[in-house]
Structure formats: C-alpha cells, structure tokens
PDB file of C-alpha atoms in Angstrom:
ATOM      1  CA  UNK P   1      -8.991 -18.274  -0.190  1.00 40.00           C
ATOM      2  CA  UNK P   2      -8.983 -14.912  -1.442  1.00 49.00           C
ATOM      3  CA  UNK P   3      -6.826 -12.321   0.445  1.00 53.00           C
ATOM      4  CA  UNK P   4      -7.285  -9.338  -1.705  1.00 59.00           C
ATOM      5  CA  UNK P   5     -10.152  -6.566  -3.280  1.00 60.00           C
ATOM      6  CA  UNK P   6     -12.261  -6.759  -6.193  1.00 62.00           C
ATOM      7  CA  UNK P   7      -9.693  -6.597  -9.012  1.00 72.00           C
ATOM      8  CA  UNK P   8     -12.131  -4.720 -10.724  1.00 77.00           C
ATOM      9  CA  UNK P   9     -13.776  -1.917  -8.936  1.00 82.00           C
ATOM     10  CA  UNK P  10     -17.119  -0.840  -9.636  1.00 86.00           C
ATOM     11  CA  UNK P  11     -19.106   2.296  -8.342  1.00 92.00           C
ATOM     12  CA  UNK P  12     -22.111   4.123  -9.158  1.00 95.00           C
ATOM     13  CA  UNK P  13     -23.291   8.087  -9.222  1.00 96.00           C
ATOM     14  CA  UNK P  14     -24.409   7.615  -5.323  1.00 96.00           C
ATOM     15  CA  UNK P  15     -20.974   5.674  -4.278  1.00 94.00           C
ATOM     16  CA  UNK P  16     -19.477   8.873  -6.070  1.00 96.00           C
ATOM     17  CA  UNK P  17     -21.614  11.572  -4.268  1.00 96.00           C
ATOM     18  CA  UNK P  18     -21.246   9.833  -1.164  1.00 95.00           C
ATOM     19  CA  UNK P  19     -18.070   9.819  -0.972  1.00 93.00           C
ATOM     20  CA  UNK P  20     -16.616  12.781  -3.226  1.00 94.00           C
ATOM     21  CA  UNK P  21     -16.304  16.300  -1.282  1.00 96.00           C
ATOM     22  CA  UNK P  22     -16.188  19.012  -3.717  1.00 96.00           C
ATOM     23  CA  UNK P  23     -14.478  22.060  -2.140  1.00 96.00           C
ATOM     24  CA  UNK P  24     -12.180  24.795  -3.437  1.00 96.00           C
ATOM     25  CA  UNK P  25     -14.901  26.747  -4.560  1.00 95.00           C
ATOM     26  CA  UNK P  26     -16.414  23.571  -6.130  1.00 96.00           C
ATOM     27  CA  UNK P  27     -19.806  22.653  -5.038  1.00 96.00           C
ATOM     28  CA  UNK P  28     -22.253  19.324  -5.831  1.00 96.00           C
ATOM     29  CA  UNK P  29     -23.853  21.591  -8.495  1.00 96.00           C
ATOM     30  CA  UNK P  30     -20.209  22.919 -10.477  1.00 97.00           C
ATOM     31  CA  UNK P  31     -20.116  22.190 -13.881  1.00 98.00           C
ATOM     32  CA  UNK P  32     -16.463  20.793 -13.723  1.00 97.00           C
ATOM     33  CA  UNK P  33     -17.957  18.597 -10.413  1.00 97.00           C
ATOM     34  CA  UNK P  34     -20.240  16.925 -12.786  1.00 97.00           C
ATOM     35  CA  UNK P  35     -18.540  16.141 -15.475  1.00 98.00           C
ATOM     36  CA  UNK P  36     -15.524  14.650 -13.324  1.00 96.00           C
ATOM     37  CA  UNK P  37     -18.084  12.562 -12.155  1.00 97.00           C
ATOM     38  CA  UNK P  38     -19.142  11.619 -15.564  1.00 98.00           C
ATOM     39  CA  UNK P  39     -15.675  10.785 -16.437  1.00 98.00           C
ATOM     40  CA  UNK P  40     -15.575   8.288 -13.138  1.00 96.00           C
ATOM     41  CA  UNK P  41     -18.941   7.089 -14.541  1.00 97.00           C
ATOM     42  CA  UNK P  42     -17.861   6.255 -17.943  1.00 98.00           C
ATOM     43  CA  UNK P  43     -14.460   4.575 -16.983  1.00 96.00           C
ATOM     44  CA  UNK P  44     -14.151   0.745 -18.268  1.00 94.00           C
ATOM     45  CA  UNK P  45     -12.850  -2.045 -15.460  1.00 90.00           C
ATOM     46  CA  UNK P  46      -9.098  -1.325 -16.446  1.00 91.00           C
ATOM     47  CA  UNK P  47      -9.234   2.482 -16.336  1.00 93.00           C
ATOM     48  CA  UNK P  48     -11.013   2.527 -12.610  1.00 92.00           C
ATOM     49  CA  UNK P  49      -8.544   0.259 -11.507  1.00 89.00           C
ATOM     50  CA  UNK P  50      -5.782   2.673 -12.495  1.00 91.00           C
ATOM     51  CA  UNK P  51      -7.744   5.334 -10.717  1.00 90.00           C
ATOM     52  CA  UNK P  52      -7.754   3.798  -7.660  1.00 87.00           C
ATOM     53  CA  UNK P  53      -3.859   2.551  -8.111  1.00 89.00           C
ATOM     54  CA  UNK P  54      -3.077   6.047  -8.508  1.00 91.00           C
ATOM     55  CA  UNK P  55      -5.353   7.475  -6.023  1.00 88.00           C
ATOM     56  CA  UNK P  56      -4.516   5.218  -3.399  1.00 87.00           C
ATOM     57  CA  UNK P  57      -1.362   2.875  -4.256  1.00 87.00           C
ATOM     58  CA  UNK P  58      -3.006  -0.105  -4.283  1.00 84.00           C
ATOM     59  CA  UNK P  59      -4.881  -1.068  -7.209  1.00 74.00           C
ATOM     60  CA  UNK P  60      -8.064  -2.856  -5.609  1.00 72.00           C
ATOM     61  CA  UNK P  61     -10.103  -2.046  -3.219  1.00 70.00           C
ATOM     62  CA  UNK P  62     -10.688  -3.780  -0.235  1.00 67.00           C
TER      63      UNK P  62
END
C-alpha cells in the first residue's frame, strides 16, 4: 500500500510551461523565464525534490 507521491518528482519543458505563469513583467519569451526553466530542467531527483519541499512543504507530489 502506498499512501504517498512519487518520492522523486519528475517533469518536463511542457509540465513546466503548463503550469508556470510568468508575470511581473516576465513573459514566456524573457530571457530570465527561460533559463529558470532550464535550471528546473537540469535539476537531479534530490534537487527537484527540495524544490517542491520548499515550494510547497511537502516534499512529493501527489
């Protein structure tokens, strides 16, 4: 029985675009946009799961 998230999240560049809203005066096409997304990209299982610990306080995903 398993009664938690992956313990290792995984996304992709459309996961990212999809569900990323650029906005104070950042747009799709900002060169700090993209390479935040390359950083997200290029994160190892570990570092992603920080991420999301930090970003949401739980450190997998549901």
């Amino acid at each position: 029985l398993i009664l938690c998230g992956n313990q290792w999240p995984s996304w992709t560049l459309d996961d990212l675009l999809t569900h990323i809203e650029p906005n104070h005066g950042f747009t799709r096409e900002s060169v700090g946009f993209t390479k935040f997304l390359n950083v997200m990209l290029a994160l190892d299982g570990l570092e992603r799961k920080s991420v999301v610990q930090f970003i949401t306080g739980c450190s997998s995903l549901p």
